[in-house]
Amino acid sequence: MPEPLTRLWRTDRQIALRAQLGVFRRGAGDPTSWWGPDGSTARVSQTPEGVGTLHLACVPGTGEVHASAWGQGAEWLLASVPALLGADDDPDGFEPVHPPVAEAWRRFGHWRVPRSGLVFDALAPAVIEQKVTGQEAFSGYRMLVRRFGSPAPGPFPRLQAPPTAAGWAAVPSWAWLQASVDGARSRTVVRAAGYAGRLEEATRLSLDEARRRLRALPGVGVWTYAETAQRALGDADAVSFGDYHVAKDIGWALTGTPVDDAGLEELLEPYRGHRYRVQHLLGLAGHHRPRRGPRMAPRTHLPTRR
């Protein structure tokens, strides 16, 4: 096996990899990510230079990060490490006005909004997750990556690279259905794959321009843009409006009562420019309303046999 390319990156803030990068993990069985018992992590991506695997290990209690990378995208991934770990995020102007937000900021003030710089890499799974339970979404993504992805470069035999844009476009209709991804979502992924180059250009645009470009794609609404921008573009204001849980959980955390999207927008108005920061900080702090009743059963999109 070829030796990895390596990089040592230092910052003046503490880096907690699980808090910083957990948002990229698509469920416990995500074949594109791995977490070690020592807190290190590895993730495989399709970069502009080709597939690559990035491994990160942090010296506990410090801002020293050891990075290793394999594959055609190794150099690109190593160059992306500072932005991925939040170096481009600026929390200036963020002032907590609710006690739970202030407490979360006190505990997780080291966290910064990540920026992977990989738009389609974040968009495809976000589309698959539209309007379904997390269990169903993660299962579908896992099935498709394992079937149509490729082995990850590097010493992580269980990691599987997601398909390229062309690979997503070539997934047959029956395979989407077997993964419980309906036609509306599969068509959105396939359509987005045809514009992957234009979508990746969003990383070089202002956030307003990037939002307009992504939202111009049929099937990409407010929620899908937010889920993509939080990861790929480092958008600290991209709230997951339209999510089944987010408004209810934040409302519960800040007022003791679940709210809808209109209520969430009003609650977060004092944080404009940092509204996703509030969303994620409260999530890190474990603010979730009490869950009652059985979980929703996964649905199937396979045709009924007669």
PDB file of C-alpha atoms in Angstrom:
ATOM      1  CA  MET A   1       0.000   0.000   0.000  1.00  0.00           C
ATOM      2  CA  PRO A   2       1.389   3.456  -0.863  1.00  0.00           C
ATOM      3  CA  GLU A   3       2.494   5.620   2.021  1.00  0.00           C
ATOM      4  CA  PRO A   4       0.000   8.342   2.923  1.00  0.00           C
ATOM      5  CA  LEU A   5       0.542  12.031   2.464  1.00  0.00           C
ATOM      6  CA  THR A   6       0.592  13.741   5.860  1.00  0.00           C
ATOM      7  CA  ARG A   7       0.068  17.124   7.421  1.00  0.00           C
ATOM      8  CA  LEU A   8       0.327  18.554  10.925  1.00  0.00           C
ATOM      9  CA  TRP A   9      -2.111  21.403  11.568  1.00  0.00           C
ATOM     10  CA  ARG A  10      -2.240  23.512  14.706  1.00  0.00           C
ATOM     11  CA  THR A  11      -4.803  25.983  15.953  1.00  0.00           C
ATOM     12  CA  ASP A  12      -5.112  28.001  19.156  1.00  0.00           C
ATOM     13  CA  ARG A  13      -8.425  26.389  20.091  1.00  0.00           C
ATOM     14  CA  GLN A  14      -9.212  22.901  21.281  1.00  0.00           C
ATOM     15  CA  ILE A  15     -10.365  20.495  18.582  1.00  0.00           C
ATOM     16  CA  ALA A  16     -12.919  17.840  19.517  1.00  0.00           C
ATOM     17  CA  LEU A  17     -13.287  15.715  16.402  1.00  0.00           C
ATOM     18  CA  ARG A  18     -16.610  14.082  17.302  1.00  0.00           C
ATOM     19  CA  ALA A  19     -18.241  17.436  17.978  1.00  0.00           C
ATOM     20  CA  GLN A  20     -16.625  19.006  14.925  1.00  0.00           C
ATOM     21  CA  LEU A  21     -17.223  16.296  12.348  1.00  0.00           C
ATOM     22  CA  GLY A  22     -20.085  14.188  13.682  1.00  0.00           C
ATOM     23  CA  VAL A  23     -22.486  16.016  11.373  1.00  0.00           C
ATOM     24  CA  PHE A  24     -20.876  14.296   8.376  1.00  0.00           C
ATOM     25  CA  ARG A  25     -21.753  10.825   9.641  1.00  0.00           C
ATOM     26  CA  ARG A  26     -24.900   9.463   7.989  1.00  0.00           C
ATOM     27  CA  GLY A  27     -26.014   7.072  10.701  1.00  0.00           C
ATOM     28  CA  ALA A  28     -24.160   4.475  12.724  1.00  0.00           C
ATOM     29  CA  GLY A  29     -23.552   2.242   9.694  1.00  0.00           C
ATOM     30  CA  ASP A  30     -22.326   4.958   7.331  1.00  0.00           C
ATOM     31  CA  PRO A  31     -19.829   3.187   5.044  1.00  0.00           C
ATOM     32  CA  THR A  32     -18.089   6.477   4.157  1.00  0.00           C
ATOM     33  CA  SER A  33     -16.943   7.262   7.710  1.00  0.00           C
ATOM     34  CA  TRP A  34     -15.122   5.515  10.549  1.00  0.00           C
ATOM     35  CA  TRP A  35     -14.493   6.427  14.171  1.00  0.00           C
ATOM     36  CA  GLY A  36     -11.709   4.878  16.201  1.00  0.00           C
ATOM     37  CA  PRO A  37     -11.822   4.104  19.940  1.00  0.00           C
ATOM     38  CA  ASP A  38      -9.180   6.811  20.461  1.00  0.00           C
ATOM     39  CA  GLY A  39     -11.433   9.487  18.968  1.00  0.00           C
ATOM     40  CA  SER A  40      -9.680   9.554  15.602  1.00  0.00           C
ATOM     41  CA  THR A  41     -11.768   9.508  12.466  1.00  0.00           C
ATOM     42  CA  ALA A  42     -11.506   8.654   8.767  1.00  0.00           C
ATOM     43  CA  ARG A  43     -13.769   9.715   5.932  1.00  0.00           C
ATOM     44  CA  VAL A  44     -13.728   8.965   2.215  1.00  0.00           C
ATOM     45  CA  SER A  45     -14.949  11.510  -0.340  1.00  0.00           C
ATOM     46  CA  GLN A  46     -15.088  12.243  -4.027  1.00  0.00           C
ATOM     47  CA  THR A  47     -12.932  15.360  -4.424  1.00  0.00           C
ATOM     48  CA  PRO A  48     -12.273  17.495  -7.533  1.00  0.00           C
ATOM     49  CA  GLU A  49      -9.022  15.528  -7.900  1.00  0.00           C
ATOM     50  CA  GLY A  50     -10.566  12.089  -7.465  1.00  0.00           C
ATOM     51  CA  VAL A  51     -11.427   9.786  -4.600  1.00  0.00           C
ATOM     52  CA  GLY A  52      -9.549  10.210  -1.350  1.00  0.00           C
ATOM     53  CA  THR A  53      -9.549   9.056   2.269  1.00  0.00           C
ATOM     54  CA  LEU A  54      -8.710  11.462   5.081  1.00  0.00           C
ATOM     55  CA  HIS A  55      -7.715  10.292   8.567  1.00  0.00           C
ATOM     56  CA  LEU A  56      -7.561  12.786  11.442  1.00  0.00           C
ATOM     57  CA  ALA A  57      -6.202  12.298  14.942  1.00  0.00           C
ATOM     58  CA  CYS A  58      -6.160  15.013  17.584  1.00  0.00           C
ATOM     59  CA  VAL A  59      -3.867  15.351  20.576  1.00  0.00           C
ATOM     60  CA  PRO A  60      -6.387  15.516  23.471  1.00  0.00           C
ATOM     61  CA  GLY A  61      -6.905  18.931  25.001  1.00  0.00           C
ATOM     62  CA  THR A  62      -4.929  20.704  22.289  1.00  0.00           C
ATOM     63  CA  GLY A  63      -5.421  22.179  18.853  1.00  0.00           C
ATOM     64  CA  GLU A  64      -2.862  19.835  17.251  1.00  0.00           C
ATOM     65  CA  VAL A  65      -4.270  17.646  14.497  1.00  0.00           C
ATOM     66  CA  HIS A  66      -2.366  14.946  12.616  1.00  0.00           C
ATOM     67  CA  ALA A  67      -3.805  14.331   9.156  1.00  0.00           C
ATOM     68  CA  SER A  68      -3.071  11.502   6.726  1.00  0.00           C
ATOM     69  CA  ALA A  69      -4.605  10.985   3.295  1.00  0.00           C
ATOM     70  CA  TRP A  70      -4.620   8.378   0.542  1.00  0.00           C
ATOM     71  CA  GLY A  71      -5.802   8.267  -3.050  1.00  0.00           C
ATOM     72  CA  GLN A  72      -5.989  10.708  -5.944  1.00  0.00           C
ATOM     73  CA  GLY A  73      -7.690  13.282  -3.756  1.00  0.00           C
ATOM     74  CA  ALA A  74      -5.110  13.097  -0.951  1.00  0.00           C
ATOM     75  CA  GLU A  75      -3.482  16.495  -1.567  1.00  0.00           C
ATOM     76  CA  TRP A  76      -6.863  18.174  -1.955  1.00  0.00           C
ATOM     77  CA  LEU A  77      -8.124  16.672   1.306  1.00  0.00           C
ATOM     78  CA  LEU A  78      -5.039  17.710   3.260  1.00  0.00           C
ATOM     79  CA  ALA A  79      -5.399  21.260   1.961  1.00  0.00           C
ATOM     80  CA  SER A  80      -9.031  21.247   3.134  1.00  0.00           C
ATOM     81  CA  VAL A  81      -8.259  20.313   6.755  1.00  0.00           C
ATOM     82  CA  PRO A  82      -8.313  23.842   8.273  1.00  0.00           C
ATOM     83  CA  ALA A  83     -11.677  24.715   6.692  1.00  0.00           C
ATOM     84  CA  LEU A  84     -13.105  21.292   7.585  1.00  0.00           C
ATOM     85  CA  LEU A  85     -12.172  21.934  11.203  1.00  0.00           C
ATOM     86  CA  GLY A  86     -13.773  25.371  11.186  1.00  0.00           C
ATOM     87  CA  ALA A  87     -10.863  27.729  10.527  1.00  0.00           C
ATOM     88  CA  ASP A  88     -12.973  29.777   8.080  1.00  0.00           C
ATOM     89  CA  ASP A  89     -15.848  30.234  10.539  1.00  0.00           C
ATOM     90  CA  ASP A  90     -16.056  33.592  12.326  1.00  0.00           C
ATOM     91  CA  PRO A  91     -18.258  33.690  15.451  1.00  0.00           C
ATOM     92  CA  ASP A  92     -17.786  37.445  15.938  1.00  0.00           C
ATOM     93  CA  GLY A  93     -21.127  39.070  16.630  1.00  0.00           C
ATOM     94  CA  PHE A  94     -22.625  35.931  18.140  1.00  0.00           C
ATOM     95  CA  GLU A  95     -24.215  36.871  21.458  1.00  0.00           C
ATOM     96  CA  PRO A  96     -26.355  34.296  23.299  1.00  0.00           C
ATOM     97  CA  VAL A  97     -29.606  35.798  24.547  1.00  0.00           C
ATOM     98  CA  HIS A  98     -31.160  32.600  25.944  1.00  0.00           C
ATOM     99  CA  PRO A  99     -29.631  30.779  28.951  1.00  0.00           C
ATOM    100  CA  PRO A 100     -29.562  27.352  27.202  1.00  0.00           C
ATOM    101  CA  VAL A 101     -27.672  28.874  24.267  1.00  0.00           C
ATOM    102  CA  ALA A 102     -25.233  30.618  26.631  1.00  0.00           C
ATOM    103  CA  GLU A 103     -24.611  27.347  28.468  1.00  0.00           C
ATOM    104  CA  ALA A 104     -24.110  25.418  25.229  1.00  0.00           C
ATOM    105  CA  TRP A 105     -21.654  28.081  24.018  1.00  0.00           C
ATOM    106  CA  ARG A 106     -19.777  27.853  27.316  1.00  0.00           C
ATOM    107  CA  ARG A 107     -19.444  24.084  26.934  1.00  0.00           C
ATOM    108  CA  PHE A 108     -18.797  23.919  23.183  1.00  0.00           C
ATOM    109  CA  GLY A 109     -17.181  27.266  22.431  1.00  0.00           C
ATOM    110  CA  HIS A 110     -14.408  25.389  20.630  1.00  0.00           C
ATOM    111  CA  TRP A 111     -16.820  24.187  17.931  1.00  0.00           C
ATOM    112  CA  ARG A 112     -16.848  25.985  14.608  1.00  0.00           C
ATOM    113  CA  VAL A 113     -19.018  25.519  11.523  1.00  0.00           C
ATOM    114  CA  PRO A 114     -17.167  23.088   9.213  1.00  0.00           C
ATOM    115  CA  ARG A 115     -16.644  23.667   5.517  1.00  0.00           C
ATOM    116  CA  SER A 116     -15.838  20.578   3.445  1.00  0.00           C
ATOM    117  CA  GLY A 117     -15.898  22.379   0.091  1.00  0.00           C
ATOM    118  CA  LEU A 118     -17.668  19.351  -1.450  1.00  0.00           C
ATOM    119  CA  VAL A 119     -21.168  20.330  -2.540  1.00  0.00           C
ATOM    120  CA  PHE A 120     -22.415  17.228  -4.320  1.00  0.00           C
ATOM    121  CA  ASP A 121     -20.878  15.056  -1.599  1.00  0.00           C
ATOM    122  CA  ALA A 122     -23.246  16.762   0.880  1.00  0.00           C
ATOM    123  CA  LEU A 123     -26.200  17.268  -1.471  1.00  0.00           C
ATOM    124  CA  ALA A 124     -26.777  13.662  -2.580  1.00  0.00           C
ATOM    125  CA  PRO A 125     -27.351  12.221   0.916  1.00  0.00           C
ATOM    126  CA  ALA A 126     -29.376  15.293   1.919  1.00  0.00           C
ATOM    127  CA  VAL A 127     -31.782  14.637  -0.959  1.00  0.00           C
ATOM    128  CA  ILE A 128     -32.032  10.969   0.010  1.00  0.00           C
ATOM    129  CA  GLU A 129     -32.947  12.096   3.547  1.00  0.00           C
ATOM    130  CA  GLN A 130     -35.820  14.332   2.408  1.00  0.00           C
ATOM    131  CA  LYS A 131     -39.165  13.731   4.148  1.00  0.00           C
ATOM    132  CA  VAL A 132     -38.326  10.311   5.565  1.00  0.00           C
ATOM    133  CA  THR A 133     -37.230   8.964   8.934  1.00  0.00           C
ATOM    134  CA  GLY A 134     -33.541   9.000   9.720  1.00  0.00           C
ATOM    135  CA  GLN A 135     -33.559   5.206   9.897  1.00  0.00           C
ATOM    136  CA  GLU A 136     -34.963   4.951   6.386  1.00  0.00           C
ATOM    137  CA  ALA A 137     -32.675   7.628   4.962  1.00  0.00           C
ATOM    138  CA  PHE A 138     -29.480   6.198   6.433  1.00  0.00           C
ATOM    139  CA  SER A 139     -30.409   2.677   5.354  1.00  0.00           C
ATOM    140  CA  GLY A 140     -31.049   3.794   1.784  1.00  0.00           C
ATOM    141  CA  TYR A 141     -27.836   5.770   1.521  1.00  0.00           C
ATOM    142  CA  ARG A 142     -25.857   2.899   3.023  1.00  0.00           C
ATOM    143  CA  MET A 143     -27.321   0.404   0.565  1.00  0.00           C
ATOM    144  CA  LEU A 144     -26.634   2.584  -2.473  1.00  0.00           C
ATOM    145  CA  VAL A 145     -23.062   3.435  -1.471  1.00  0.00           C
ATOM    146  CA  ARG A 146     -22.202  -0.189  -0.808  1.00  0.00           C
ATOM    147  CA  ARG A 147     -23.673  -1.300  -4.130  1.00  0.00           C
ATOM    148  CA  PHE A 148     -22.487   1.499  -6.418  1.00  0.00           C
ATOM    149  CA  GLY A 149     -19.523   3.010  -4.586  1.00  0.00           C
ATOM    150  CA  SER A 150     -15.941   1.793  -4.602  1.00  0.00           C
ATOM    151  CA  PRO A 151     -13.406   0.622  -2.004  1.00  0.00           C
ATOM    152  CA  ALA A 152     -11.758   3.499  -0.194  1.00  0.00           C
ATOM    153  CA  PRO A 153      -8.033   4.040  -0.693  1.00  0.00           C
ATOM    154  CA  GLY A 154      -5.991   3.540   2.451  1.00  0.00           C
ATOM    155  CA  PRO A 155      -5.908   1.077   5.358  1.00  0.00           C
ATOM    156  CA  PHE A 156      -9.632   1.080   6.162  1.00  0.00           C
ATOM    157  CA  PRO A 157     -11.143  -2.036   4.565  1.00  0.00           C
ATOM    158  CA  ARG A 158     -14.685  -1.313   5.759  1.00  0.00           C
ATOM    159  CA  LEU A 159     -14.798   2.158   4.205  1.00  0.00           C
ATOM    160  CA  GLN A 160     -16.568   2.576   0.897  1.00  0.00           C
ATOM    161  CA  ALA A 161     -16.372   5.672  -1.291  1.00  0.00           C
ATOM    162  CA  PRO A 162     -19.673   7.163  -2.434  1.00  0.00           C
ATOM    163  CA  PRO A 163     -20.332   7.080  -6.179  1.00  0.00           C
ATOM    164  CA  THR A 164     -19.064   9.878  -8.359  1.00  0.00           C
ATOM    165  CA  ALA A 165     -21.684  12.218  -9.823  1.00  0.00           C
ATOM    166  CA  ALA A 166     -21.667  10.081 -12.963  1.00  0.00           C
ATOM    167  CA  GLY A 167     -22.037   6.991 -10.793  1.00  0.00           C
ATOM    168  CA  TRP A 168     -25.112   8.410  -9.055  1.00  0.00           C
ATOM    169  CA  ALA A 169     -26.612   9.292 -12.432  1.00  0.00           C
ATOM    170  CA  ALA A 170     -26.146   5.689 -13.591  1.00  0.00           C
ATOM    171  CA  VAL A 171     -27.971   4.062 -10.650  1.00  0.00           C
ATOM    172  CA  PRO A 172     -30.900   2.165 -12.213  1.00  0.00           C
ATOM    173  CA  SER A 173     -34.457   2.983 -11.172  1.00  0.00           C
ATOM    174  CA  TRP A 174     -35.041  -0.418  -9.591  1.00  0.00           C
ATOM    175  CA  ALA A 175     -32.012   0.029  -7.313  1.00  0.00           C
ATOM    176  CA  TRP A 176     -33.358   3.332  -5.987  1.00  0.00           C
ATOM    177  CA  LEU A 177     -36.641   1.601  -5.181  1.00  0.00           C
ATOM    178  CA  GLN A 178     -34.880  -1.289  -3.469  1.00  0.00           C
ATOM    179  CA  ALA A 179     -33.145   1.324  -1.289  1.00  0.00           C
ATOM    180  CA  SER A 180     -36.573   2.838  -0.457  1.00  0.00           C
ATOM    181  CA  VAL A 181     -35.787   6.052  -2.349  1.00  0.00           C
ATOM    182  CA  ASP A 182     -38.857   7.214  -4.263  1.00  0.00           C
ATOM    183  CA  GLY A 183     -38.847   8.637  -7.761  1.00  0.00           C
ATOM    184  CA  ALA A 184     -38.987  12.283  -6.715  1.00  0.00           C
ATOM    185  CA  ARG A 185     -35.799  12.007  -4.662  1.00  0.00           C
ATOM    186  CA  SER A 186     -33.926   9.793  -7.118  1.00  0.00           C
ATOM    187  CA  ARG A 187     -34.766  12.171  -9.972  1.00  0.00           C
ATOM    188  CA  THR A 188     -33.401  15.075  -7.933  1.00  0.00           C
ATOM    189  CA  VAL A 189     -30.101  13.291  -7.289  1.00  0.00           C
ATOM    190  CA  VAL A 190     -29.775  12.282 -10.951  1.00  0.00           C
ATOM    191  CA  ARG A 191     -30.645  15.793 -12.121  1.00  0.00           C
ATOM    192  CA  ALA A 192     -28.138  17.309  -9.674  1.00  0.00           C
ATOM    193  CA  ALA A 193     -25.452  14.903 -10.922  1.00  0.00           C
ATOM    194  CA  GLY A 194     -25.876  16.374 -14.395  1.00  0.00           C
ATOM    195  CA  TYR A 195     -25.066  19.815 -12.992  1.00  0.00           C
ATOM    196  CA  ALA A 196     -22.391  18.697 -10.522  1.00  0.00           C
ATOM    197  CA  GLY A 197     -19.724  20.957 -11.991  1.00  0.00           C
ATOM    198  CA  ARG A 198     -21.951  24.014 -11.702  1.00  0.00           C
ATOM    199  CA  LEU A 199     -22.941  23.049  -8.181  1.00  0.00           C
ATOM    200  CA  GLU A 200     -19.324  22.699  -7.066  1.00  0.00           C
ATOM    201  CA  GLU A 201     -18.706  26.250  -8.274  1.00  0.00           C
ATOM    202  CA  ALA A 202     -20.903  27.359  -5.370  1.00  0.00           C
ATOM    203  CA  THR A 203     -17.859  27.053  -3.105  1.00  0.00           C
ATOM    204  CA  ARG A 204     -16.374  30.076  -4.891  1.00  0.00           C
ATOM    205  CA  LEU A 205     -19.529  32.198  -4.704  1.00  0.00           C
ATOM    206  CA  SER A 206     -20.955  34.317  -1.910  1.00  0.00           C
ATOM    207  CA  LEU A 207     -23.407  32.462   0.301  1.00  0.00           C
ATOM    208  CA  ASP A 208     -26.313  34.408  -1.203  1.00  0.00           C
ATOM    209  CA  GLU A 209     -25.238  33.482  -4.722  1.00  0.00           C
ATOM    210  CA  ALA A 210     -24.584  29.877  -3.704  1.00  0.00           C
ATOM    211  CA  ARG A 211     -28.054  29.664  -2.171  1.00  0.00           C
ATOM    212  CA  ARG A 212     -29.665  30.934  -5.365  1.00  0.00           C
ATOM    213  CA  ARG A 213     -27.718  28.468  -7.488  1.00  0.00           C
ATOM    214  CA  LEU A 214     -28.581  25.439  -5.389  1.00  0.00           C
ATOM    215  CA  ARG A 215     -32.210  26.457  -4.868  1.00  0.00           C
ATOM    216  CA  ALA A 216     -32.630  26.878  -8.637  1.00  0.00           C
ATOM    217  CA  LEU A 217     -32.334  23.100  -8.959  1.00  0.00           C
ATOM    218  CA  PRO A 218     -35.800  21.458  -8.879  1.00  0.00           C
ATOM    219  CA  GLY A 219     -36.156  19.349  -5.764  1.00  0.00           C
ATOM    220  CA  VAL A 220     -33.757  21.443  -3.660  1.00  0.00           C
ATOM    221  CA  GLY A 221     -35.765  23.415  -1.121  1.00  0.00           C
ATOM    222  CA  VAL A 222     -34.962  25.312   2.054  1.00  0.00           C
ATOM    223  CA  TRP A 223     -34.213  22.197   4.114  1.00  0.00           C
ATOM    224  CA  THR A 224     -32.021  20.501   1.499  1.00  0.00           C
ATOM    225  CA  TYR A 225     -30.058  23.686   0.875  1.00  0.00           C
ATOM    226  CA  ALA A 226     -29.485  24.106   4.614  1.00  0.00           C
ATOM    227  CA  GLU A 227     -28.335  20.521   5.152  1.00  0.00           C
ATOM    228  CA  THR A 228     -25.911  20.913   2.245  1.00  0.00           C
ATOM    229  CA  ALA A 229     -24.646  24.385   3.136  1.00  0.00           C
ATOM    230  CA  GLN A 230     -24.040  23.486   6.784  1.00  0.00           C
ATOM    231  CA  ARG A 231     -21.502  20.907   5.676  1.00  0.00           C
ATOM    232  CA  ALA A 232     -20.126  22.016   2.317  1.00  0.00           C
ATOM    233  CA  LEU A 233     -20.229  25.811   2.514  1.00  0.00           C
ATOM    234  CA  GLY A 234     -19.792  26.562   6.213  1.00  0.00           C
ATOM    235  CA  ASP A 235     -23.017  28.578   6.293  1.00  0.00           C
ATOM    236  CA  ALA A 236     -23.476  29.559   9.954  1.00  0.00           C
ATOM    237  CA  ASP A 237     -26.997  30.860   9.264  1.00  0.00           C
ATOM    238  CA  ALA A 238     -28.446  27.878   7.349  1.00  0.00           C
ATOM    239  CA  VAL A 239     -31.200  26.654   9.670  1.00  0.00           C
ATOM    240  CA  SER A 240     -32.891  23.339   8.880  1.00  0.00           C
ATOM    241  CA  PHE A 241     -36.367  24.822   8.453  1.00  0.00           C
ATOM    242  CA  GLY A 242     -38.834  22.110   7.481  1.00  0.00           C
ATOM    243  CA  ASP A 243     -37.181  19.444   9.621  1.00  0.00           C
ATOM    244  CA  TYR A 244     -39.549  17.242  11.617  1.00  0.00           C
ATOM    245  CA  HIS A 245     -37.574  17.702  14.852  1.00  0.00           C
ATOM    246  CA  VAL A 246     -35.502  20.905  14.696  1.00  0.00           C
ATOM    247  CA  ALA A 247     -38.204  23.527  15.342  1.00  0.00           C
ATOM    248  CA  LYS A 248     -39.829  21.430  18.062  1.00  0.00           C
ATOM    249  CA  ASP A 249     -36.502  20.713  19.799  1.00  0.00           C
ATOM    250  CA  ILE A 250     -35.251  24.309  19.718  1.00  0.00           C
ATOM    251  CA  GLY A 251     -38.625  25.603  20.844  1.00  0.00           C
ATOM    252  CA  TRP A 252     -38.578  23.164  23.746  1.00  0.00           C
ATOM    253  CA  ALA A 253     -35.026  24.164  24.676  1.00  0.00           C
ATOM    254  CA  LEU A 254     -35.668  27.907  24.622  1.00  0.00           C
ATOM    255  CA  THR A 255     -39.286  28.182  25.804  1.00  0.00           C
ATOM    256  CA  GLY A 256     -40.299  24.798  27.190  1.00  0.00           C
ATOM    257  CA  THR A 257     -42.826  24.403  24.371  1.00  0.00           C
ATOM    258  CA  PRO A 258     -42.334  22.948  20.867  1.00  0.00           C
ATOM    259  CA  VAL A 259     -42.814  25.471  18.058  1.00  0.00           C
ATOM    260  CA  ASP A 260     -43.354  25.314  14.309  1.00  0.00           C
ATOM    261  CA  ASP A 261     -41.100  26.864  11.658  1.00  0.00           C
ATOM    262  CA  ALA A 262     -42.727  30.299  12.011  1.00  0.00           C
ATOM    263  CA  GLY A 263     -42.120  30.175  15.758  1.00  0.00           C
ATOM    264  CA  LEU A 264     -38.554  29.004  15.198  1.00  0.00           C
ATOM    265  CA  GLU A 265     -37.847  31.885  12.839  1.00  0.00           C
ATOM    266  CA  GLU A 266     -39.080  34.328  15.457  1.00  0.00           C
ATOM    267  CA  LEU A 267     -37.059  32.708  18.242  1.00  0.00           C
ATOM    268  CA  LEU A 268     -33.857  32.754  16.188  1.00  0.00           C
ATOM    269  CA  GLU A 269     -34.210  36.272  14.802  1.00  0.00           C
ATOM    270  CA  PRO A 270     -31.809  37.754  17.433  1.00  0.00           C
ATOM    271  CA  TYR A 271     -29.174  35.330  16.141  1.00  0.00           C
ATOM    272  CA  ARG A 272     -29.487  36.154  12.435  1.00  0.00           C
ATOM    273  CA  GLY A 273     -26.192  35.351  10.764  1.00  0.00           C
ATOM    274  CA  HIS A 274     -25.573  32.636  13.378  1.00  0.00           C
ATOM    275  CA  ARG A 275     -28.865  30.736  13.426  1.00  0.00           C
ATOM    276  CA  TYR A 276     -27.370  27.397  12.412  1.00  0.00           C
ATOM    277  CA  ARG A 277     -24.724  27.941  15.063  1.00  0.00           C
ATOM    278  CA  VAL A 278     -27.523  28.017  17.640  1.00  0.00           C
ATOM    279  CA  GLN A 279     -29.164  24.923  16.136  1.00  0.00           C
ATOM    280  CA  HIS A 280     -25.990  22.877  16.295  1.00  0.00           C
ATOM    281  CA  LEU A 281     -24.831  24.101  19.696  1.00  0.00           C
ATOM    282  CA  LEU A 282     -28.152  23.117  21.238  1.00  0.00           C
ATOM    283  CA  GLY A 283     -27.858  19.726  19.551  1.00  0.00           C
ATOM    284  CA  LEU A 284     -24.360  19.224  20.941  1.00  0.00           C
ATOM    285  CA  ALA A 285     -25.668  20.102  24.390  1.00  0.00           C
ATOM    286  CA  GLY A 286     -28.359  17.414  24.083  1.00  0.00           C
ATOM    287  CA  HIS A 287     -31.435  19.637  23.962  1.00  0.00           C
ATOM    288  CA  HIS A 288     -34.193  17.426  22.567  1.00  0.00           C
ATOM    289  CA  ARG A 289     -37.826  17.461  23.581  1.00  0.00           C
ATOM    290  CA  PRO A 290     -39.078  14.276  25.287  1.00  0.00           C
ATOM    291  CA  ARG A 291     -39.994  11.611  22.754  1.00  0.00           C
ATOM    292  CA  ARG A 292     -43.208   9.699  23.317  1.00  0.00           C
ATOM    293  CA  GLY A 293     -44.764   6.793  21.495  1.00  0.00           C
ATOM    294  CA  PRO A 294     -43.266   4.188  19.143  1.00  0.00           C
ATOM    295  CA  ARG A 295     -40.944   5.128  16.335  1.00  0.00           C
ATOM    296  CA  MET A 296     -42.389   5.480  12.867  1.00  0.00           C
ATOM    297  CA  ALA A 297     -41.900   2.271  10.916  1.00  0.00           C
ATOM    298  CA  PRO A 298     -39.731   2.464   7.786  1.00  0.00           C
ATOM    299  CA  ARG A 299     -41.734   2.710   4.576  1.00  0.00           C
ATOM    300  CA  THR A 300     -41.160   0.860   1.360  1.00  0.00           C
ATOM    301  CA  HIS A 301     -41.274   2.317  -2.144  1.00  0.00           C
ATOM    302  CA  LEU A 302     -41.221  -1.009  -3.927  1.00  0.00           C
ATOM    303  CA  PRO A 303     -44.253  -1.680  -6.127  1.00  0.00           C
ATOM    304  CA  THR A 304     -46.897  -3.965  -4.629  1.00  0.00           C
ATOM    305  CA  ARG A 305     -46.869  -7.432  -6.127  1.00  0.00           C
ATOM    306  CA  ARG A 306     -50.218  -8.674  -7.461  1.00  0.00           C
TER     307      ARG A 306
END
